[in-house]
Amino acid sequence: ENSPRAFQNSLSTISKSPNTSASVKSKSNNKYLDVNTGDTLYMPNSPSELKENTSDSDRSLTSVRSGSSLDALPDGKFPIKSNRLELIWGCLKIGRSSIQEFQIRNQLNQRIRMQASITGSSFRLVKDNHDSEMLTVIAFVLRPLETKSFSIMFCPTKIGAVSEKINFHPILGGEIQHSKRQVLTLFGYGGHVNCDIGNIMKDPGGKLWLSLGKIECQTFIEQKFVIKNSGTLFAFACVDIVLKGPFTYSNLKVDSRQVVVKPQDEVNISVRYYPSKPDLIHLKSTGIVEIGCIKIITGAEIIRGRLRRLYAKLKQKDTPIDPLIERLSSVFPGENMPSDLRYLKESVSAVKDLLLQLSFREVAVTIEQDLESTLVNPIMDMDETTMYHTLYQDDNNITEIGDMTAIKRETSRLFSIEPTNIILTFPMKREDTILLHSMNSKEMAFDVKVEPSDLFSVFPTNGIVCPYETMVIKILCHPESRKTANNTGRVLVYIENEATEIS
């Protein structure tokens, strides 16, 4: 879907629409070259002229092109083509990073000098695929008909929606033409969900299964499993049952098919089976039977909200819609949509990228008449390498820090700090970040010290970290450090009567 050919074909369909380019080409000599299709299109002189020459059917097409494509410049002076309309990220944990690539191509048989710049602080240009060289502005030259790749890193620093842009400006006579630009839009969201399924079993092959137990003469048998969200954002789960076997087993039910899970919370899902008389006869003569499969879809509520907005746009165009998108766009009990959802204005082509942010799992539902034979024996026959792991020596050291004795460690029950080691290479890499993650339901005060202070500095040196949030601490290498080779130091983070050391 994101291939250059598919990208060009989709834009070609827009540009050849009888209501758009064909109708406006004859209205004026003020034309421009579409950077995505190469077609010559009408360029209005003013917003009022644009409104006058745009019909209702044109507006939806125009919004798709201007909202996420490279906007063409007057007089066709900037003939470049891109293989991406926009770059879409899902939800990313604070302090983590994710890289995507796109390409632009020079359509002329002459060199073009350009500058690319990113607005905001959550996205960075990665120079020559080196994570240590991240820039917000870069100048470059496109040779005749050359295609150049760009890598963009998304690294959110706070929870919430992020909508930024890459601006491309031509450089003429050594001057950056700020009045002329083309834009590619970037969308992402800071924060994450982590949905785990508990109270179920996993076989050596990784298959998940839920045993309802032994069937006797009871009216129904019941078992529960848990969906736990250990992330920082609201999560959702869709639960469906697919029946299988020689009988229909139509009386297999779940009590909740659509649930919302708060951060650091969990929900219980009950699975009940009401056996019919034919089922009882068959099941009592069989050791173990797989009567169905539970399909579970999990993801962040913000992703579902973004899909809901695109679903509304697809309905307006009478486009065939996948039933999964329609279901995810419905109202869930207790749903919580962030207010900053309005900043994420992706085009309908982003549907596939957003669906890839969801997790799909299957859990087999079984009934076992002889638990001893179906549970114990297979485990005894397992390959021992799937059961045992090599133990390693605990090399945590007890260090004296002032009047406090503390254990050097990476994590705590109330907080975690990463990374545990930092390497700065002056002058290429003068600074780095330390992430302090709170796993406490209360605010926690912290203090930070760095040694030696004449070579390194940190910011902030103290503060408050809110419940379940992440504090970013920056460490900077002073220019004086280059006078001495192999400088070493340490950062001490004091929080909740504990001290953690980062070297």
Short mmCIF file of C-alpha atoms in Angstrom, two decimals:
data_model
loop_
_atom_site.label_atom_id
_atom_site.label_comp_id
_atom_site.label_asym_id
_atom_site.label_seq_id
_atom_site.Cartn_x
_atom_site.Cartn_y
_atom_site.Cartn_z
CA GLU A 1 0.00 0.00 0.00
CA ASN A 2 2.88 2.32 0.78
CA SER A 3 4.88 1.38 -2.32
CA PRO A 4 5.87 4.18 -4.76
CA ARG A 5 3.72 2.59 -7.50
CA ALA A 6 0.61 2.46 -5.30
CA PHE A 7 1.31 6.00 -4.11
CA GLN A 8 1.58 7.34 -7.66
CA ASN A 9 -1.52 5.45 -8.82
CA SER A 10 -3.64 6.83 -5.98
CA LEU A 11 -2.58 10.41 -6.68
CA SER A 12 -2.97 9.88 -10.41
CA THR A 13 -6.61 8.95 -9.81
CA ILE A 14 -7.13 12.21 -7.95
CA SER A 15 -5.38 14.39 -10.54
CA LYS A 16 -7.36 12.83 -13.43
CA SER A 17 -10.74 13.36 -11.81
CA PRO A 18 -13.02 15.36 -14.13
CA ASN A 19 -14.04 17.60 -11.23
CA THR A 20 -10.51 18.67 -10.33
CA SER A 21 -7.58 19.12 -12.67
CA ALA A 22 -9.52 18.91 -15.96
CA SER A 23 -11.91 21.67 -14.93
CA VAL A 24 -9.40 24.11 -13.51
CA LYS A 25 -6.61 23.91 -16.07
CA SER A 26 -8.48 26.14 -18.50
CA LYS A 27 -9.30 28.84 -15.96
CA SER A 28 -5.93 30.50 -15.59
CA ASN A 29 -2.34 30.51 -16.74
CA ASN A 30 -1.29 30.34 -13.11
CA LYS A 31 -0.29 26.67 -12.96
CA TYR A 32 2.01 24.48 -10.97
CA LEU A 33 3.57 21.06 -11.37
CA ASP A 34 2.16 18.39 -9.05
CA VAL A 35 5.22 16.92 -7.29
CA ASN A 36 3.52 13.55 -6.88
CA THR A 37 2.07 12.88 -10.36
CA GLY A 38 3.88 15.27 -12.69
CA ASP A 39 0.54 16.69 -13.93
CA THR A 40 0.13 20.44 -14.46
CA LEU A 41 -2.61 21.67 -12.17
CA TYR A 42 -4.25 24.99 -11.37
CA MET A 43 -2.67 27.11 -8.62
CA PRO A 44 -5.11 29.72 -7.20
CA ASN A 45 -3.89 33.23 -6.44
CA SER A 46 -5.92 33.58 -3.24
CA PRO A 47 -8.05 31.56 -0.81
CA SER A 48 -11.18 33.16 -2.23
CA GLU A 49 -10.27 32.01 -5.73
CA LEU A 50 -9.66 28.52 -4.38
CA LYS A 51 -13.09 28.48 -2.76
CA GLU A 52 -14.72 29.74 -5.94
CA ASN A 53 -13.18 27.00 -8.09
CA THR A 54 -13.67 24.06 -5.70
CA SER A 55 -16.88 22.05 -5.72
CA ASP A 56 -18.15 20.00 -2.79
CA SER A 57 -16.87 16.79 -4.35
CA ASP A 58 -13.44 18.37 -4.85
CA ARG A 59 -13.01 19.42 -1.24
CA SER A 60 -12.58 15.89 0.11
CA LEU A 61 -9.92 15.17 -2.51
CA THR A 62 -8.17 18.47 -1.85
CA SER A 63 -8.09 17.84 1.89
CA VAL A 64 -6.43 14.45 1.37
CA ARG A 65 -3.75 15.99 -0.85
CA SER A 66 -3.03 19.07 1.27
CA GLY A 67 -3.32 17.37 4.64
CA SER A 68 -0.66 14.75 4.12
CA SER A 69 1.15 15.17 0.80
CA LEU A 70 3.99 17.40 -0.34
CA ASP A 71 2.31 20.70 -1.23
CA ALA A 72 3.36 21.97 -4.66
CA LEU A 73 4.98 25.38 -5.06
CA PRO A 74 3.98 28.20 -7.42
CA ASP A 75 5.28 28.06 -11.01
CA GLY A 76 6.47 24.47 -10.65
CA LYS A 77 9.94 25.46 -9.43
CA PHE A 78 10.22 22.55 -7.02
CA PRO A 79 9.68 19.33 -9.00
CA ILE A 80 10.21 16.50 -6.49
CA LYS A 81 8.24 13.32 -5.88
CA SER A 82 7.75 11.38 -2.64
CA ASN A 83 6.84 7.73 -2.07
CA ARG A 84 4.91 8.49 1.13
CA LEU A 85 1.92 10.72 1.76
CA GLU A 86 2.61 10.91 5.49
CA LEU A 87 4.47 9.03 8.20
CA ILE A 88 2.31 7.30 10.80
CA TRP A 89 3.40 6.06 14.21
CA GLY A 90 1.13 4.39 16.73
CA CYS A 91 1.75 4.67 20.49
CA LEU A 92 5.35 4.64 21.69
CA LYS A 93 6.68 4.36 25.23
CA ILE A 94 8.15 7.58 26.59
CA GLY A 95 11.89 7.65 26.02
CA ARG A 96 11.83 4.89 23.39
CA SER A 97 12.41 5.61 19.71
CA SER A 98 11.16 4.26 16.39
CA ILE A 99 12.50 5.00 12.90
CA GLN A 100 10.66 5.16 9.58
CA GLU A 101 11.96 5.96 6.12
CA PHE A 102 10.68 7.72 3.03
CA GLN A 103 12.17 8.74 -0.30
CA ILE A 104 12.09 11.82 -2.50
CA ARG A 105 13.17 11.99 -6.13
CA ASN A 106 14.42 14.84 -8.30
CA GLN A 107 12.34 14.98 -11.48
CA LEU A 108 14.69 17.32 -13.36
CA ASN A 109 17.87 16.76 -15.31
CA GLN A 110 19.65 19.32 -13.14
CA ARG A 111 20.84 19.58 -9.56
CA ILE A 112 18.58 20.96 -6.85
CA ARG A 113 19.82 22.32 -3.52
CA MET A 114 17.33 21.93 -0.68
CA GLN A 115 16.90 22.20 3.06
CA ALA A 116 14.76 19.87 5.19
CA SER A 117 13.68 20.96 8.67
CA ILE A 118 11.41 19.46 11.32
CA THR A 119 9.09 21.44 13.54
CA GLY A 120 8.79 20.45 17.19
CA SER A 121 11.01 18.28 19.39
CA SER A 122 9.57 14.77 19.16
CA PHE A 123 10.88 13.95 15.68
CA ARG A 124 14.46 13.99 14.41
CA LEU A 125 16.25 13.46 11.12
CA VAL A 126 18.72 10.61 11.41
CA LYS A 127 21.91 11.38 9.50
CA ASP A 128 23.44 8.49 7.55
CA ASN A 129 21.51 5.96 9.67
CA HIS A 130 23.52 6.83 12.80
CA ASP A 131 21.29 7.17 15.88
CA SER A 132 23.93 9.35 17.55
CA GLU A 133 23.61 11.99 14.80
CA MET A 134 20.07 13.33 15.04
CA LEU A 135 19.26 16.68 13.46
CA THR A 136 16.32 19.03 13.09
CA VAL A 137 17.72 20.77 10.00
CA ILE A 138 19.75 19.35 7.13
CA ALA A 139 20.85 20.77 3.76
CA PHE A 140 21.47 18.49 0.81
CA VAL A 141 21.77 18.33 -2.97
CA LEU A 142 19.68 16.18 -5.28
CA ARG A 143 21.49 15.23 -8.47
CA PRO A 144 19.56 14.91 -11.74
CA LEU A 145 16.85 12.23 -11.37
CA GLU A 146 18.38 11.14 -8.04
CA THR A 147 16.32 9.38 -5.37
CA LYS A 148 17.31 10.10 -1.76
CA SER A 149 16.18 8.27 1.38
CA PHE A 150 15.46 9.98 4.70
CA SER A 151 15.17 8.35 8.13
CA ILE A 152 12.89 9.97 10.71
CA MET A 153 13.07 9.05 14.39
CA PHE A 154 10.06 9.43 16.67
CA CYS A 155 11.05 9.78 20.33
CA PRO A 156 8.19 11.15 22.47
CA THR A 157 9.09 12.98 25.68
CA LYS A 158 5.59 13.17 27.17
CA ILE A 159 2.24 11.44 26.98
CA GLY A 160 -0.03 12.82 24.29
CA ALA A 161 -0.60 13.44 20.60
CA VAL A 162 2.25 14.65 18.40
CA SER A 163 1.63 16.24 15.00
CA GLU A 164 4.65 17.80 13.34
CA LYS A 165 5.94 18.49 9.84
CA ILE A 166 8.99 18.17 7.66
CA ASN A 167 9.41 21.37 5.65
CA PHE A 168 11.36 21.29 2.39
CA HIS A 169 12.72 24.64 1.13
CA PRO A 170 14.73 25.31 -2.04
CA ILE A 171 18.11 26.99 -1.74
CA LEU A 172 18.69 29.50 -4.55
CA GLY A 173 21.86 31.54 -4.76
CA GLY A 174 22.85 30.50 -1.26
CA GLU A 175 19.56 31.83 0.16
CA ILE A 176 16.86 29.62 1.66
CA GLN A 177 13.54 30.41 0.01
CA HIS A 178 11.29 30.35 3.08
CA SER A 179 8.35 31.61 1.05
CA LYS A 180 8.43 28.38 -0.93
CA ARG A 181 8.00 25.10 0.83
CA GLN A 182 6.62 21.62 0.62
CA VAL A 183 5.41 19.70 3.64
CA LEU A 184 5.23 16.08 4.75
CA THR A 185 3.22 15.50 7.93
CA LEU A 186 4.26 13.30 10.87
CA PHE A 187 1.78 11.76 13.34
CA GLY A 188 2.45 9.84 16.54
CA TYR A 189 1.38 9.43 20.17
CA GLY A 190 3.46 9.37 23.34
CA GLY A 191 2.61 6.61 25.81
CA HIS A 192 1.98 2.88 25.54
CA VAL A 193 -0.22 -0.04 26.49
CA ASN A 194 0.99 -3.49 27.50
CA CYS A 195 -1.84 -6.02 27.64
CA ASP A 196 -1.01 -9.41 29.13
CA ILE A 197 -3.41 -12.36 29.35
CA GLY A 198 -3.31 -14.21 32.67
CA ASN A 199 -4.76 -17.46 34.08
CA ILE A 200 -4.15 -19.33 30.85
CA MET A 201 -1.58 -21.96 29.86
CA LYS A 202 1.03 -22.12 27.13
CA ASP A 203 2.38 -25.30 25.57
CA PRO A 204 6.03 -25.76 24.48
CA GLY A 205 5.09 -24.62 20.98
CA GLY A 206 3.76 -21.31 22.30
CA LYS A 207 0.06 -22.10 21.78
CA LEU A 208 -2.27 -20.56 24.38
CA TRP A 209 -5.11 -22.60 25.82
CA LEU A 210 -7.75 -22.37 28.53
CA SER A 211 -9.04 -25.55 30.15
CA LEU A 212 -12.63 -25.48 31.41
CA GLY A 213 -11.91 -28.63 33.41
CA LYS A 214 -13.85 -31.85 33.76
CA ILE A 215 -17.47 -32.11 32.75
CA GLU A 216 -19.83 -33.96 35.10
CA CYS A 217 -23.55 -33.44 35.44
CA GLN A 218 -23.42 -29.74 36.24
CA THR A 219 -25.54 -27.23 34.36
CA PHE A 220 -22.48 -25.32 33.19
CA ILE A 221 -18.73 -25.13 33.70
CA GLU A 222 -16.91 -21.84 34.00
CA GLN A 223 -13.37 -20.53 33.87
CA LYS A 224 -11.94 -17.02 33.99
CA PHE A 225 -8.92 -15.34 32.46
CA VAL A 226 -7.47 -11.89 33.09
CA ILE A 227 -6.49 -9.06 30.75
CA LYS A 228 -4.01 -6.76 32.50
CA ASN A 229 -2.79 -3.40 31.18
CA SER A 230 0.59 -2.42 32.62
CA GLY A 231 1.00 0.57 30.28
CA THR A 232 0.39 4.29 30.71
CA LEU A 233 -2.60 4.65 28.35
CA PHE A 234 -6.14 3.28 28.32
CA ALA A 235 -6.37 -0.02 26.46
CA PHE A 236 -9.22 -1.96 24.90
CA ALA A 237 -9.91 -5.63 24.22
CA CYS A 238 -12.31 -7.34 21.81
CA VAL A 239 -13.14 -10.96 22.66
CA ASP A 240 -14.80 -13.36 20.20
CA ILE A 241 -15.46 -17.10 20.25
CA VAL A 242 -15.04 -19.30 17.19
CA LEU A 243 -16.71 -22.70 17.62
CA LYS A 244 -15.15 -25.89 16.29
CA GLY A 245 -15.54 -29.66 16.47
CA PRO A 246 -18.10 -32.19 15.21
CA PHE A 247 -20.76 -30.56 17.41
CA THR A 248 -21.72 -26.91 17.30
CA TYR A 249 -21.05 -26.30 20.99
CA SER A 250 -23.29 -23.28 20.52
CA ASN A 251 -23.62 -22.78 24.26
CA LEU A 252 -20.04 -21.52 24.73
CA LYS A 253 -20.30 -17.91 25.90
CA VAL A 254 -18.17 -15.03 27.19
CA ASP A 255 -19.62 -12.42 29.54
CA SER A 256 -17.80 -9.43 27.99
CA ARG A 257 -16.99 -9.04 24.32
CA GLN A 258 -15.73 -5.45 24.41
CA VAL A 259 -13.90 -4.01 27.42
CA VAL A 260 -11.75 -1.00 28.27
CA VAL A 261 -8.81 -1.48 30.63
CA LYS A 262 -7.40 1.44 32.61
CA PRO A 263 -3.63 1.91 33.03
CA GLN A 264 -2.19 -0.39 35.71
CA ASP A 265 -5.53 -2.19 35.97
CA GLU A 266 -7.03 -5.52 34.94
CA VAL A 267 -10.40 -7.02 33.99
CA ASN A 268 -11.72 -10.56 34.40
CA ILE A 269 -13.38 -12.32 31.48
CA SER A 270 -15.65 -15.29 32.26
CA VAL A 271 -16.03 -18.17 29.81
CA ARG A 272 -19.03 -20.45 30.36
CA TYR A 273 -20.11 -23.63 28.64
CA TYR A 274 -23.66 -24.99 28.89
CA PRO A 275 -23.47 -28.56 27.53
CA SER A 276 -26.41 -30.06 25.67
CA LYS A 277 -27.31 -33.76 25.96
CA PRO A 278 -25.59 -34.73 22.66
CA ASP A 279 -22.51 -32.82 23.78
CA LEU A 280 -22.43 -34.67 27.12
CA ILE A 281 -22.50 -38.07 25.45
CA HIS A 282 -19.65 -37.15 23.14
CA LEU A 283 -17.49 -35.33 25.69
CA LYS A 284 -17.67 -38.04 28.37
CA SER A 285 -16.19 -40.56 25.95
CA THR A 286 -13.27 -38.35 24.98
CA GLY A 287 -10.17 -37.52 27.01
CA ILE A 288 -9.68 -33.98 25.75
CA VAL A 289 -11.70 -31.95 23.27
CA GLU A 290 -11.03 -28.51 21.86
CA ILE A 291 -14.50 -27.02 21.71
CA GLY A 292 -13.62 -23.55 20.48
CA CYS A 293 -11.13 -20.75 20.16
CA ILE A 294 -11.14 -17.34 21.83
CA LYS A 295 -9.84 -14.56 19.57
CA ILE A 296 -8.58 -11.52 21.47
CA ILE A 297 -7.71 -8.15 19.89
CA THR A 298 -5.97 -5.62 22.15
CA GLY A 299 -4.58 -2.14 21.61
CA ALA A 300 -4.59 1.46 22.78
CA GLU A 301 -7.84 3.40 22.98
CA ILE A 302 -6.21 6.25 21.07
CA ILE A 303 -5.61 3.90 18.12
CA ARG A 304 -9.29 2.95 18.15
CA GLY A 305 -10.19 6.63 18.21
CA ARG A 306 -7.99 7.33 15.19
CA LEU A 307 -9.60 4.44 13.32
CA ARG A 308 -13.05 5.75 14.24
CA ARG A 309 -12.28 9.12 12.64
CA LEU A 310 -11.08 7.44 9.43
CA TYR A 311 -14.12 5.15 9.47
CA ALA A 312 -16.38 8.22 9.38
CA LYS A 313 -14.46 9.57 6.38
CA LEU A 314 -14.73 6.24 4.55
CA LYS A 315 -18.50 6.14 5.15
CA GLN A 316 -18.87 9.58 3.56
CA LYS A 317 -17.21 8.26 0.40
CA ASP A 318 -19.30 5.05 0.29
CA THR A 319 -16.08 3.03 0.34
CA PRO A 320 -16.28 -0.70 1.24
CA ILE A 321 -15.26 -1.01 4.89
CA ASP A 322 -13.73 -3.98 6.67
CA PRO A 323 -16.10 -5.33 9.39
CA LEU A 324 -13.22 -5.21 11.89
CA ILE A 325 -12.85 -1.43 11.41
CA GLU A 326 -16.60 -1.02 11.79
CA ARG A 327 -16.59 -2.97 15.04
CA LEU A 328 -13.60 -1.11 16.48
CA SER A 329 -15.31 2.19 15.66
CA SER A 330 -18.38 1.39 17.76
CA VAL A 331 -18.88 2.75 21.27
CA PHE A 332 -17.34 0.52 23.97
CA PRO A 333 -18.66 0.43 27.57
CA GLY A 334 -16.59 2.80 29.71
CA GLU A 335 -14.51 4.05 26.78
CA ASN A 336 -12.08 6.92 27.36
CA MET A 337 -10.96 8.88 24.29
CA PRO A 338 -8.22 11.48 24.88
CA SER A 339 -9.16 15.05 24.01
CA ASP A 340 -5.98 15.55 21.96
CA LEU A 341 -7.24 13.03 19.41
CA ARG A 342 -8.28 16.03 17.31
CA TYR A 343 -4.63 16.80 16.50
CA LEU A 344 -4.17 13.50 14.64
CA LYS A 345 -5.63 14.14 11.19
CA GLU A 346 -4.31 11.27 9.11
CA SER A 347 -5.63 10.48 5.65
CA VAL A 348 -7.68 7.33 5.02
CA SER A 349 -4.57 5.62 3.66
CA ALA A 350 -3.34 5.38 7.28
CA VAL A 351 -5.88 2.66 8.17
CA LYS A 352 -3.45 -0.18 7.46
CA ASP A 353 -0.65 1.45 9.49
CA LEU A 354 -2.97 1.83 12.47
CA LEU A 355 -4.29 -1.74 12.28
CA LEU A 356 -0.70 -2.98 12.46
CA GLN A 357 -0.49 -1.39 15.93
CA LEU A 358 -3.01 -3.89 17.34
CA SER A 359 -2.25 -7.29 18.87
CA PHE A 360 -4.12 -10.42 17.74
CA ARG A 361 -4.07 -13.57 19.89
CA GLU A 362 -5.91 -16.89 19.95
CA VAL A 363 -6.64 -19.07 22.99
CA ALA A 364 -7.88 -22.65 22.51
CA VAL A 365 -10.75 -23.67 24.84
CA THR A 366 -10.66 -27.31 25.96
CA ILE A 367 -12.59 -29.76 28.13
CA GLU A 368 -10.56 -32.52 29.79
CA GLN A 369 -12.02 -35.59 31.44
CA ASP A 370 -8.72 -36.87 32.84
CA LEU A 371 -6.56 -34.01 34.07
CA GLU A 372 -3.79 -36.37 35.17
CA SER A 373 -3.21 -37.73 31.67
CA THR A 374 -3.78 -34.53 29.73
CA LEU A 375 -1.79 -32.18 31.95
CA VAL A 376 0.96 -34.10 33.76
CA ASN A 377 2.19 -36.56 31.14
CA PRO A 378 2.74 -34.10 28.27
CA ILE A 379 4.73 -31.86 30.61
CA MET A 380 6.92 -34.78 31.68
CA ASP A 381 7.66 -35.56 28.02
CA MET A 382 8.69 -32.00 27.22
CA ASP A 383 12.14 -31.13 26.00
CA GLU A 384 13.93 -30.07 29.18
CA THR A 385 15.38 -27.04 27.42
CA THR A 386 11.88 -25.53 27.41
CA MET A 387 11.60 -25.88 31.20
CA TYR A 388 15.00 -25.04 32.64
CA HIS A 389 17.18 -22.00 32.26
CA THR A 390 20.79 -21.41 33.21
CA LEU A 391 21.15 -19.48 36.45
CA TYR A 392 23.68 -16.67 36.52
CA GLN A 393 25.65 -15.08 39.31
CA ASP A 394 24.16 -11.98 40.89
CA ASP A 395 26.86 -9.34 40.62
CA ASN A 396 24.94 -6.52 42.31
CA ASN A 397 27.35 -4.62 44.54
CA ILE A 398 26.70 -2.97 47.87
CA THR A 399 28.21 0.51 47.77
CA GLU A 400 28.62 3.19 50.44
CA ILE A 401 27.16 6.54 49.40
CA GLY A 402 27.53 9.14 52.13
CA ASP A 403 25.76 7.86 55.22
CA MET A 404 23.50 5.62 53.17
CA THR A 405 24.12 2.00 52.23
CA ALA A 406 22.36 1.17 48.97
CA ILE A 407 22.27 -1.73 46.60
CA LYS A 408 23.32 -0.95 43.05
CA ARG A 409 20.41 -2.08 40.89
CA GLU A 410 18.52 -1.33 37.74
CA THR A 411 14.93 -1.59 38.90
CA SER A 412 12.83 -1.12 42.01
CA ARG A 413 9.30 -2.04 42.94
CA LEU A 414 8.32 1.64 42.83
CA PHE A 415 10.47 2.91 39.97
CA SER A 416 12.96 1.94 37.29
CA ILE A 417 15.87 3.78 35.72
CA GLU A 418 17.36 3.18 32.28
CA PRO A 419 19.91 2.92 30.84
CA THR A 420 22.45 1.68 33.38
CA ASN A 421 25.45 2.80 31.32
CA ILE A 422 26.05 5.88 29.16
CA ILE A 423 28.85 6.49 26.67
CA LEU A 424 29.54 10.08 25.52
CA THR A 425 31.98 10.73 22.67
CA PHE A 426 33.00 14.39 22.55
CA PRO A 427 32.38 16.26 20.25
CA MET A 428 30.15 13.86 18.26
CA LYS A 429 27.86 12.96 21.16
CA ARG A 430 27.91 15.45 24.01
CA GLU A 431 24.64 14.60 25.72
CA ASP A 432 22.29 11.73 26.51
CA THR A 433 19.17 11.07 28.54
CA ILE A 434 18.26 9.02 31.59
CA LEU A 435 14.65 7.86 31.97
CA LEU A 436 13.11 7.65 35.44
CA HIS A 437 9.89 5.56 35.23
CA SER A 438 7.41 5.77 38.12
CA MET A 439 5.48 2.61 38.97
CA ASN A 440 4.00 4.12 42.13
CA SER A 441 0.48 5.45 42.64
CA LYS A 442 1.89 8.46 44.55
CA GLU A 443 4.19 11.31 43.65
CA MET A 444 7.88 10.73 44.40
CA ALA A 445 10.60 13.31 44.97
CA PHE A 446 14.04 12.70 43.48
CA ASP A 447 17.52 14.26 43.53
CA VAL A 448 20.28 13.79 40.96
CA LYS A 449 24.04 14.26 41.43
CA VAL A 450 26.86 13.79 38.94
CA GLU A 451 30.55 13.14 39.56
CA PRO A 452 32.89 14.77 38.61
CA SER A 453 30.82 17.94 38.37
CA ASP A 454 33.52 19.86 36.48
CA LEU A 455 33.28 17.47 33.52
CA PHE A 456 29.58 16.57 33.54
CA SER A 457 26.28 18.22 34.40
CA VAL A 458 22.67 17.03 34.69
CA PHE A 459 19.27 18.68 34.37
CA PRO A 460 17.02 18.69 36.30
CA THR A 461 18.92 18.08 39.53
CA ASN A 462 15.72 17.49 41.51
CA GLY A 463 11.99 17.39 41.12
CA ILE A 464 8.78 15.40 41.44
CA VAL A 465 7.83 12.45 39.24
CA CYS A 466 4.07 11.95 38.93
CA PRO A 467 2.38 8.53 39.29
CA TYR A 468 3.05 6.17 36.36
CA GLU A 469 4.83 8.88 34.39
CA THR A 470 8.38 9.18 33.08
CA MET A 471 10.88 11.90 33.90
CA VAL A 472 13.62 12.65 31.37
CA ILE A 473 16.98 13.60 32.89
CA LYS A 474 19.65 15.02 30.58
CA ILE A 475 23.38 14.54 31.13
CA LEU A 476 25.84 16.83 29.33
CA CYS A 477 29.59 16.47 28.73
CA HIS A 478 31.53 19.75 29.18
CA PRO A 479 34.09 20.86 26.55
CA GLU A 480 36.85 20.61 29.18
CA SER A 481 36.51 16.83 29.15
CA ARG A 482 38.29 16.55 25.80
CA LYS A 483 41.56 17.62 27.45
CA THR A 484 41.71 14.30 29.28
CA ALA A 485 41.34 10.91 27.63
CA ASN A 486 38.97 8.19 28.87
CA ASN A 487 37.04 10.33 31.34
CA THR A 488 34.67 8.38 33.57
CA GLY A 489 32.00 9.52 35.94
CA ARG A 490 28.75 8.47 37.52
CA VAL A 491 25.23 9.75 38.03
CA LEU A 492 23.50 9.11 41.35
CA VAL A 493 19.70 9.21 41.47
CA TYR A 494 18.20 9.39 44.98
CA ILE A 495 14.50 8.47 45.28
CA GLU A 496 12.38 6.85 48.00
CA ASN A 497 15.38 6.31 50.33
CA GLU A 498 17.24 4.48 47.58
CA ALA A 499 20.21 5.44 45.45
CA THR A 500 20.77 4.15 41.93
CA GLU A 501 24.06 4.59 40.11
CA ILE A 502 24.50 5.05 36.35
CA SER A 503 28.06 4.90 35.07
#
